[in-house]
mmCIF file of C-alpha atoms in Angstrom:
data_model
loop_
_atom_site.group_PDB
_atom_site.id
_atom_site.type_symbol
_atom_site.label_atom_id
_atom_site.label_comp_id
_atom_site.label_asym_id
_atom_site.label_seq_id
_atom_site.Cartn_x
_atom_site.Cartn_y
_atom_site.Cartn_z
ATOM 1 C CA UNK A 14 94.851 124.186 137.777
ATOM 2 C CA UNK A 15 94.452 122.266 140.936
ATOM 3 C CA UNK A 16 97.284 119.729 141.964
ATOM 4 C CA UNK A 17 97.077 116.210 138.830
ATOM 5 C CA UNK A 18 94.431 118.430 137.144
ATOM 6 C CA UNK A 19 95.269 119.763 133.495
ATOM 7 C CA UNK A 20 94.652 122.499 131.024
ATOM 8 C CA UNK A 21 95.117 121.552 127.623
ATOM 9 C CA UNK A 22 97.572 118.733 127.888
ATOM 10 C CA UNK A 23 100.299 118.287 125.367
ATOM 11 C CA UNK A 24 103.435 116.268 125.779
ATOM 12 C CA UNK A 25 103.515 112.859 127.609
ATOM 13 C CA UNK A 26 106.825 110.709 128.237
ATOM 14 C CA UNK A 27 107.466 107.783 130.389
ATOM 15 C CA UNK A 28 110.941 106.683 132.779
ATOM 16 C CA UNK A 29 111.224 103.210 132.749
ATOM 17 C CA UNK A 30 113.155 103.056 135.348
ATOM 18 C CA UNK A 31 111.235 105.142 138.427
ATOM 19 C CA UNK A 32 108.019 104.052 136.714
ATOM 20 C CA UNK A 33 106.852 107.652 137.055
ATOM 21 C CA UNK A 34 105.336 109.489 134.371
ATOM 22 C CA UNK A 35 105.811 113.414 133.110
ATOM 23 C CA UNK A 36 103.162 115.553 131.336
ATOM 24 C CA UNK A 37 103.335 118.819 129.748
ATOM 25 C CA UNK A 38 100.218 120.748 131.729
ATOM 26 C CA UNK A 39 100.897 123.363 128.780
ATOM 27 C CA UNK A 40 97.480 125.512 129.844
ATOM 28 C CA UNK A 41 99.176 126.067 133.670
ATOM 29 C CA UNK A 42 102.604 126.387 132.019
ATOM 30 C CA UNK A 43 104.274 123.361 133.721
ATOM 31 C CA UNK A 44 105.269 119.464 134.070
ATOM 32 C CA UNK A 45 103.196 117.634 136.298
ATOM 33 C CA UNK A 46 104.855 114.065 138.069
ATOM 34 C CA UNK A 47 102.728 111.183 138.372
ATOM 35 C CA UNK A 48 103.785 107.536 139.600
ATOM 36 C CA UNK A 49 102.773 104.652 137.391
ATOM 37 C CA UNK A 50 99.511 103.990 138.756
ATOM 38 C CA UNK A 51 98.399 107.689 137.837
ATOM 39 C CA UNK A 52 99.117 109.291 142.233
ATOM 40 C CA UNK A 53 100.334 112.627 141.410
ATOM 41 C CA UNK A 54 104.089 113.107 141.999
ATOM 42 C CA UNK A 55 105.117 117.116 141.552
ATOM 43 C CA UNK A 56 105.130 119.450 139.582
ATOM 44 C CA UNK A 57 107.427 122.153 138.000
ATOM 45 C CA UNK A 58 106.927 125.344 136.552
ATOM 46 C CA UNK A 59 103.884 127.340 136.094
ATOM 47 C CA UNK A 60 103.046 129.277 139.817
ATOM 48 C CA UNK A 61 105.555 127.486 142.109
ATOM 49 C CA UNK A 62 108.345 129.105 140.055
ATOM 50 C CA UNK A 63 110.554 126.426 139.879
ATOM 51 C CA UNK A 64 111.506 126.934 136.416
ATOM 52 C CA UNK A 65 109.692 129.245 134.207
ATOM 53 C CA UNK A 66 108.731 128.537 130.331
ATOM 54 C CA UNK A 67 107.325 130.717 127.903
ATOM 55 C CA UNK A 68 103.912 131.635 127.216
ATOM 56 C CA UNK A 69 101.931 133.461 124.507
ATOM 57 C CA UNK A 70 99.394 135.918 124.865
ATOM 58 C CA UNK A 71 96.560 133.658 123.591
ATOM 59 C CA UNK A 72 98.048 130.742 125.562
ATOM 60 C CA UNK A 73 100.531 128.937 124.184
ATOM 61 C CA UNK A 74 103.278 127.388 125.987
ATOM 62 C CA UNK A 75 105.414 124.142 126.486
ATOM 63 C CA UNK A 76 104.854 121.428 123.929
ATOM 64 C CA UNK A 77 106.881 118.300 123.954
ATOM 65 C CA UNK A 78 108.749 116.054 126.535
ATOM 66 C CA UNK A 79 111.102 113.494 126.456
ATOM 67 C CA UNK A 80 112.887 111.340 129.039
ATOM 68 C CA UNK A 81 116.457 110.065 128.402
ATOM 69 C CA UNK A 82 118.746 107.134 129.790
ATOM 70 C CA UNK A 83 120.176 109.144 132.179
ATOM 71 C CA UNK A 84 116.884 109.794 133.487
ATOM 72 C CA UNK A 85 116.897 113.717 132.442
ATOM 73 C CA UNK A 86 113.809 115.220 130.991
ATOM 74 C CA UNK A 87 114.131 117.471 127.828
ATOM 75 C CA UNK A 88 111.295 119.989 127.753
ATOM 76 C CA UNK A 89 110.576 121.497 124.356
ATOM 77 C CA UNK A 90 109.905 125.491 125.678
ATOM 78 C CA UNK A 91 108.231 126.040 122.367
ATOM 79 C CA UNK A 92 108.268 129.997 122.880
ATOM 80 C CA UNK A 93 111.358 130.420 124.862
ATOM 81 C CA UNK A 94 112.335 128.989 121.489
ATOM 82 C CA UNK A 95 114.745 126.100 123.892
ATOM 83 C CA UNK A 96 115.087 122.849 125.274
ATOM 84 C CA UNK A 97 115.472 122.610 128.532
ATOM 85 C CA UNK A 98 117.117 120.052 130.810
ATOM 86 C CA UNK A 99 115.576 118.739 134.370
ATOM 87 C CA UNK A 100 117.218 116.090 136.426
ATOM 88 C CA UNK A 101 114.107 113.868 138.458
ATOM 89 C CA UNK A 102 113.801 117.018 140.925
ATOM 90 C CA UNK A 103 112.492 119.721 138.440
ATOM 91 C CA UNK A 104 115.842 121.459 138.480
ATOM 92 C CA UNK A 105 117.335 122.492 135.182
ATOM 93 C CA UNK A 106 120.379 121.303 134.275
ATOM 94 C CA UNK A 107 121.160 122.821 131.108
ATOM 95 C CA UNK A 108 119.379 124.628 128.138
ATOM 96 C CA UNK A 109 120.229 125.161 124.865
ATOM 97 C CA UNK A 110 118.920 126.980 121.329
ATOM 98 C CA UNK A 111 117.289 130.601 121.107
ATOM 99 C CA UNK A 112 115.321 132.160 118.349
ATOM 100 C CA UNK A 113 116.098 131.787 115.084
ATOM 101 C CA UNK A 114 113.592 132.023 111.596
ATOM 102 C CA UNK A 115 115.041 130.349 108.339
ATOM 103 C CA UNK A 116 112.085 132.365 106.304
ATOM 104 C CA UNK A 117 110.386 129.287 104.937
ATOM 105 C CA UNK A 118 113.887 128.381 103.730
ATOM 106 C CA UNK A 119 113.685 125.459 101.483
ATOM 107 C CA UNK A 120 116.681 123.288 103.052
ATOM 108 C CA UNK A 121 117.931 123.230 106.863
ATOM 109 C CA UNK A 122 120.952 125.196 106.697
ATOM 110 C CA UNK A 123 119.951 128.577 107.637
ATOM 111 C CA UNK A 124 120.079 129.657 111.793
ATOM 112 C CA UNK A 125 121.836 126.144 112.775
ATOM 113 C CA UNK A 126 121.207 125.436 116.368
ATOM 114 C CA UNK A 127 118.390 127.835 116.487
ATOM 115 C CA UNK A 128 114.506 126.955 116.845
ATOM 116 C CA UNK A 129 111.384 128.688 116.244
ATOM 117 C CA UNK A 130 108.696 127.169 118.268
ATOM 118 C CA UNK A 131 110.253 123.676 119.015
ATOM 119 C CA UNK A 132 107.830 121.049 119.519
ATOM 120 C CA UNK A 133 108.899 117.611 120.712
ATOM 121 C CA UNK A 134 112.189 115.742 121.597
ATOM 122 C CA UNK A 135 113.420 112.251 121.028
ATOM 123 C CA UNK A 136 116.808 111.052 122.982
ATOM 124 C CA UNK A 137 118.859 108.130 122.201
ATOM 125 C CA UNK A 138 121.672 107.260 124.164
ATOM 126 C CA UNK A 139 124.522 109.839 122.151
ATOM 127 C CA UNK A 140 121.808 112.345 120.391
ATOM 128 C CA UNK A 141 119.231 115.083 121.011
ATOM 129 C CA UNK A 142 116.680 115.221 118.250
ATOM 130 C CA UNK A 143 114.697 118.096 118.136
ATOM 131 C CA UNK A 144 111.651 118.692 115.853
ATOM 132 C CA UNK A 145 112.051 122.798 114.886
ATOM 133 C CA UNK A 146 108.582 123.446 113.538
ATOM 134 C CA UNK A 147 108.185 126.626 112.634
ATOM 135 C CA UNK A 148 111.434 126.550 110.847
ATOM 136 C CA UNK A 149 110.203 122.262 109.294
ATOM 137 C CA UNK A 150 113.195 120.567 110.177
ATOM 138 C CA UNK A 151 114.618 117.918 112.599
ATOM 139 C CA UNK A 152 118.194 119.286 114.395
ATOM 140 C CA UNK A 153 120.252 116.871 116.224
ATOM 141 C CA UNK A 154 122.103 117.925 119.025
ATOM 142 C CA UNK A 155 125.038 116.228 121.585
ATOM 143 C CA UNK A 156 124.318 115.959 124.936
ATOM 144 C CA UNK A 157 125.515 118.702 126.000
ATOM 145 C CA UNK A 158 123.598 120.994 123.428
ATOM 146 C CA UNK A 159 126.387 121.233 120.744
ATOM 147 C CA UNK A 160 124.465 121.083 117.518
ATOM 148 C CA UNK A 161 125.376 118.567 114.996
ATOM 149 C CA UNK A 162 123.253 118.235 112.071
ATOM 150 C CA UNK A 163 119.802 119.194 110.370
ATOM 151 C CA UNK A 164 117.648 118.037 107.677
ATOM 152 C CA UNK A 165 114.474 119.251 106.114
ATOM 153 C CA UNK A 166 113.269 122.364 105.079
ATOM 154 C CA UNK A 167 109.762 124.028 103.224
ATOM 155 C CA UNK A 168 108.417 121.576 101.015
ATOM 156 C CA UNK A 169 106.777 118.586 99.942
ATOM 157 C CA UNK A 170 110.177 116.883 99.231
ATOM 158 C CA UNK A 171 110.986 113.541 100.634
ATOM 159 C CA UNK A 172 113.345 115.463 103.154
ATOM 160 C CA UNK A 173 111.361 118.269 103.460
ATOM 161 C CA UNK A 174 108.231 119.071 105.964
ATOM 162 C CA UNK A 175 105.404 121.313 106.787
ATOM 163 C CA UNK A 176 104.667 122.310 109.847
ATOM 164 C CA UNK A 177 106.621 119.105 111.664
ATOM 165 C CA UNK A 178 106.039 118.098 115.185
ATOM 166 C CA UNK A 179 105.729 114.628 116.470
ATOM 167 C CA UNK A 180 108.949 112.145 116.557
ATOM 168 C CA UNK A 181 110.501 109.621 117.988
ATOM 169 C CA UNK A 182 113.330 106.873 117.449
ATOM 170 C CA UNK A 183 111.863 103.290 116.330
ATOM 171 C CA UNK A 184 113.619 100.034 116.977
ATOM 172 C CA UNK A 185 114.937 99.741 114.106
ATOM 173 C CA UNK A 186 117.153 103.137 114.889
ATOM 174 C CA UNK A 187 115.232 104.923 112.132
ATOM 175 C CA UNK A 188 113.663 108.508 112.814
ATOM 176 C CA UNK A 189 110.136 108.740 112.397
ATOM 177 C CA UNK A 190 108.922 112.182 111.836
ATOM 178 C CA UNK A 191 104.719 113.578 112.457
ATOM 179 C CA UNK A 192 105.349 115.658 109.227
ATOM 180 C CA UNK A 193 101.859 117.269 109.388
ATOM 181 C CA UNK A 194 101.308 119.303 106.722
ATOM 182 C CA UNK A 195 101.999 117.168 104.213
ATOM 183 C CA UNK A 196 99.740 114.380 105.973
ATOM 184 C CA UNK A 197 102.549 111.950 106.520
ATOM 185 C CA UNK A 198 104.953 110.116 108.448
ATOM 186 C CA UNK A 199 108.131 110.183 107.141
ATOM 187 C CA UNK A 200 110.831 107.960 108.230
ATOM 188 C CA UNK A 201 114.525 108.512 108.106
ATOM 189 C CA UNK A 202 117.917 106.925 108.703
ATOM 190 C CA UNK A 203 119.948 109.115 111.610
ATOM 191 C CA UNK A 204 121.942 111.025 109.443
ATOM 192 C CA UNK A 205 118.799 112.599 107.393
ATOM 193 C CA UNK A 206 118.790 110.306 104.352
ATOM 194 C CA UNK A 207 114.909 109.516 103.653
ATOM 195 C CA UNK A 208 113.550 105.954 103.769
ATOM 196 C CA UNK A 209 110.445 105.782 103.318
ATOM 197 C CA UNK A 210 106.969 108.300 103.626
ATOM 198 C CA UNK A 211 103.511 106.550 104.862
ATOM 199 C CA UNK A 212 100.480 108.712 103.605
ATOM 200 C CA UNK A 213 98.195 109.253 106.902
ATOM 201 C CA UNK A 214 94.467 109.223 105.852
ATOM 202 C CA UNK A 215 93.181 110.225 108.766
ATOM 203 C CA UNK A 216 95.430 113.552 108.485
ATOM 204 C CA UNK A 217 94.570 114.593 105.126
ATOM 205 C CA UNK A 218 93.007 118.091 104.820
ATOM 206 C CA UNK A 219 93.285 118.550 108.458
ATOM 207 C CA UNK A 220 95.575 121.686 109.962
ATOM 208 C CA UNK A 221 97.165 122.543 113.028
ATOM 209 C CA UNK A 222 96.181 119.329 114.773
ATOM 210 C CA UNK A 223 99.704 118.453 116.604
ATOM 211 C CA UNK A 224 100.474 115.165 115.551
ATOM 212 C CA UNK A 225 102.909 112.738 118.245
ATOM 213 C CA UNK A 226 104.039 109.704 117.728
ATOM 214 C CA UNK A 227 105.021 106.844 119.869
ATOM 215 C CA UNK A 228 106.239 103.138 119.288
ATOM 216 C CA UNK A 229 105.065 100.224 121.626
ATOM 217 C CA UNK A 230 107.578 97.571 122.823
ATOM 218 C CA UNK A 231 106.076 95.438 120.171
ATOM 219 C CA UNK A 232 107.449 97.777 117.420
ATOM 220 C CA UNK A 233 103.606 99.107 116.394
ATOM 221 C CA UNK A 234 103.698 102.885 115.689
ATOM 222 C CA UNK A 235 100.986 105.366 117.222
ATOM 223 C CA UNK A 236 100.191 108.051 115.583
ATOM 224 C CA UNK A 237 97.628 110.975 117.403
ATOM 225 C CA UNK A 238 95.225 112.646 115.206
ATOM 226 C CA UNK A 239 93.465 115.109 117.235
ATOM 227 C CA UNK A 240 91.506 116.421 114.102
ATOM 228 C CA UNK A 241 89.358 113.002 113.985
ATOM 229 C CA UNK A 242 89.642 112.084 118.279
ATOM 230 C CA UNK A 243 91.970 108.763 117.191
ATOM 231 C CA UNK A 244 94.754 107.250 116.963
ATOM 232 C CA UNK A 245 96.024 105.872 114.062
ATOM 233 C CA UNK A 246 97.712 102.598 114.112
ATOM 234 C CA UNK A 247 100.433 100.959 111.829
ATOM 235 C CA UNK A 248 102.875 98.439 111.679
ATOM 236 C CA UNK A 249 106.922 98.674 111.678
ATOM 237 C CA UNK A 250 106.446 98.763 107.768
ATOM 238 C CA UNK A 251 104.042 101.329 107.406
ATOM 239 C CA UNK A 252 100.820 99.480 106.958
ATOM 240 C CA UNK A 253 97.627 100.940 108.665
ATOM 241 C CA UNK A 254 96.496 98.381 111.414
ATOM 242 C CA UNK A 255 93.502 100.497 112.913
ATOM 243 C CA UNK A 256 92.182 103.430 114.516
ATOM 244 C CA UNK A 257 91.754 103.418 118.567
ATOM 245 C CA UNK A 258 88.611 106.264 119.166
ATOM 246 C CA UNK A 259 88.482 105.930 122.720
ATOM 247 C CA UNK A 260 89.261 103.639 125.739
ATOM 248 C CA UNK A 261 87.062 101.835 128.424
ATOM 249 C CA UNK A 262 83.300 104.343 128.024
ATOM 250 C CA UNK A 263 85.598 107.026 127.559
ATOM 251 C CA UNK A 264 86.213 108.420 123.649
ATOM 252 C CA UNK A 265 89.199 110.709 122.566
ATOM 253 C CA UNK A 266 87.845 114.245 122.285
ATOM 254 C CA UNK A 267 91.543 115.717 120.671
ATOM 255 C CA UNK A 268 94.082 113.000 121.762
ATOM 256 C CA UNK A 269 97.025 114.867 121.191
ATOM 257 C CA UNK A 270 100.904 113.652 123.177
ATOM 258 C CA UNK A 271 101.360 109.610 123.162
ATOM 259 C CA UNK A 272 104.081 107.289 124.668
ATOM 260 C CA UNK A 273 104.046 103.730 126.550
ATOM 261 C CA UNK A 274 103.967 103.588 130.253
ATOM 262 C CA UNK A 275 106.387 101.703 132.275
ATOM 263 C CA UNK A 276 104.032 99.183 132.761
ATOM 264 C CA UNK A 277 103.202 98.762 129.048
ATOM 265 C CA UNK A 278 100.072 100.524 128.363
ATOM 266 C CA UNK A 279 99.429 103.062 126.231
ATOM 267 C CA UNK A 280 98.624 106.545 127.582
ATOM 268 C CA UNK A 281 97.695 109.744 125.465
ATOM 269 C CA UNK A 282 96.886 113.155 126.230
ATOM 270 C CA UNK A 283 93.566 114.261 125.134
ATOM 271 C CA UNK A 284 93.523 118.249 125.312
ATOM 272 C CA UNK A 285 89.964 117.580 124.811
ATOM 273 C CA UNK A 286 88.960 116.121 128.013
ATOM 274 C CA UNK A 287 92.138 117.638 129.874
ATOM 275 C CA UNK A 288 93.037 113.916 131.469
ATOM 276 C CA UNK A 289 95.070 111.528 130.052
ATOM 277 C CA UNK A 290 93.399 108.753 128.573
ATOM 278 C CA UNK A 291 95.267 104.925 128.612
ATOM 279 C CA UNK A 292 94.656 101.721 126.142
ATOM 280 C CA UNK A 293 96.761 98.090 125.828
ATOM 281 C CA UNK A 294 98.936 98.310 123.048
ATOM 282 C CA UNK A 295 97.413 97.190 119.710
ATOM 283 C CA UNK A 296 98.584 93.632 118.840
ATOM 284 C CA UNK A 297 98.980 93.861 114.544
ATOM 285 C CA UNK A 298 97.879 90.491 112.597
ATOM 286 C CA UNK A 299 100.104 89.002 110.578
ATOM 287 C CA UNK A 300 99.113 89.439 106.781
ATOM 288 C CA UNK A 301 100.742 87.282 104.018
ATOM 289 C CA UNK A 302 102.020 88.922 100.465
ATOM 290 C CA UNK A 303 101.891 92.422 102.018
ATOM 291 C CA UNK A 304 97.879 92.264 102.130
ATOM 292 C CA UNK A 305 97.305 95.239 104.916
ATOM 293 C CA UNK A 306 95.028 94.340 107.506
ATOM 294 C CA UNK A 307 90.619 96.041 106.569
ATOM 295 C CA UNK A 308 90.280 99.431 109.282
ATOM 296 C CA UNK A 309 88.555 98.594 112.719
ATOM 297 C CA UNK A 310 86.985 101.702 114.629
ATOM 298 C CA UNK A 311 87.226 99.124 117.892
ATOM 299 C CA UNK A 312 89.456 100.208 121.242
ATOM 300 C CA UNK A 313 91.038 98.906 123.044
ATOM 301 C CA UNK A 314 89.353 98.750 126.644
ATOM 302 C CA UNK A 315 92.008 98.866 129.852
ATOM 303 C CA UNK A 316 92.213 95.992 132.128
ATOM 304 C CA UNK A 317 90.644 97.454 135.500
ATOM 305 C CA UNK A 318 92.899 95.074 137.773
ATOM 306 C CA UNK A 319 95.614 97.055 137.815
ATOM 307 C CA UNK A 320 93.801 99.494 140.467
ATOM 308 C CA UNK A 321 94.117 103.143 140.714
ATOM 309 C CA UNK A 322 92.198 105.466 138.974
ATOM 310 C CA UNK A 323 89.409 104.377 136.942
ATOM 311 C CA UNK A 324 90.241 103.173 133.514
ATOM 312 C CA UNK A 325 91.889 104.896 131.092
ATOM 313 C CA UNK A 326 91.482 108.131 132.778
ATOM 314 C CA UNK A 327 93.999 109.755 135.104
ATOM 315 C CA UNK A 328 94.529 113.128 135.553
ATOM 316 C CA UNK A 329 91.116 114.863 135.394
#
């Protein structure tokens, strides 16, 4: 609980413009700061009382994090059943959603603008996507919290989900949803129409392992799988590239929140060894008549020149 330490890390994002880096410390119910070579920054939440999130009994608290243009950080406050809003000082700025259960409705319409147990955030430069797990849909939201649309529901349909929870926004604009339950990643245009859905392997039979995703400025897709300590790789088309185990001497216990750095390396949260871990981004091969590249259990290893912290470990 000590100052850059963690307790079951979740949610990891990156501003590309300070450098700086914000984790979900969900275990001490806050957001710790860092700068990009892993110095602690600040932190919000949890005993300074800054801002307050909700807890469970058994534990539970903040999941998901997301940093927008603007520079604002949306919070997923899985049991205040909210996102919330901080500018670069910790300081909410807004907040919106409140409880709301669909009943393992089949389609998104029920409760609109309501979560239950919201677990990660994606921000483009107009829209507010929100992953509402417990009720399996994706709700899109304005800036300023005015809900505009949802998609999804209870089921195995190409627009439907169970149990939800990584996403993010992909260069190509579409909306790639950690639809864990039904062991895939299913990718959508903005407006909910389905595109495509990439079976995981690495996901099948597993439950309850929190599934993030995060795209490298090469357009490769990571995918966490906390249930087998990787991450699973794949190209902008869906085809599996690899699986990264571990970084440096270091292996992924239960790599759980992903995103890129500022500086272009990967960095995940492993809840596992309560640190987050950081790889270089995966470089795909280039396959001819849509042949998909043989699995490789090899990591990536960090390049130790940049200084700082040892590599691929910051935060333990």
């Amino acid at each position: 609980a000590g100052r850059g330490q963690f307790d079951e890390p979740r949610g990891i994002a990156a501003d590309f413009t300070t450098g700086n880096t914000y984790v979900v410390d969900m275990g001490n119910d806050r957001v710790e700061s860092f700068t990009i070579d892993g110095g602690f920054a600040g932190s919000w939440g949890g005993a300074d009382g800054s801002v307050s999130f909700g807890t469970t009994d058994d534990g539970l608290g903040p999941t998901g994090i997301a940093v927008g243009f603007d520079g604002l950080i949306y919070v997923a406050d899985t049991w205040n059943h909210r996102i919330i809003v901080l500018n670069s000082n910790g300081e909410a700025v807004r907040e919106f959603g409140a409880f709301g259960d669909t009943a393992d409705s089949a389609d998104a319409s029920p409760e609109q603008g309501l979560f239950f147990g919201p677990r990660a955030v994606a921000v483009t430069g107009d829209e507010i996507y929100v992953v509402d797990t417990g009720n399996e849909r994706v709700q899109v939201f304005s800036p300023d919290g005015t809900f505009l649309r949802a998609w999804g529901g209870n089921g195995n349909g190409p627009t439907q989900f169970l149990e939800p929870v990584g996403i993010v926004i992909g260069p190509d604009g579409r909306v790639y949803v950690a639809d864990s339950g039904n062991a895939r990643i299913s990718v959508f245009q903005r407006d909910g129409t389905p595109i495509a859905q990439w079976p995981v392997d690495a996901w099948q039979g597993q439950a309850y392992f929190e599934p993030y995703l995060a795209f490298d400025n090469n357009g490769t897709l990571y995918a966490t799988s906390s249930a087998t300590g990787s991450v699973e790789v794949f190209d902008i088309d869906g085809n599996y590239v690899t699986s990264v185990t571990g970084t440096g001497t270091e292996q992924f216990q239960r790599p759980i929140g992903i995103t890129q750095a500022a500086d272009g390396m990967m960095m995940v949260t492993d809840a596992g060894a309560s640190a987050v871990l950081e790889f270089a981004p995966i470089i795909p091969p280039v396959f001819e008549d849509g042949a998909t590249p043989a699995a490789s259990p090899e990591a990536s290893t960090v390049d130790a020149s940049r200084g700082g912290p040892r590599p691929g470990h910051r935060g333990a």
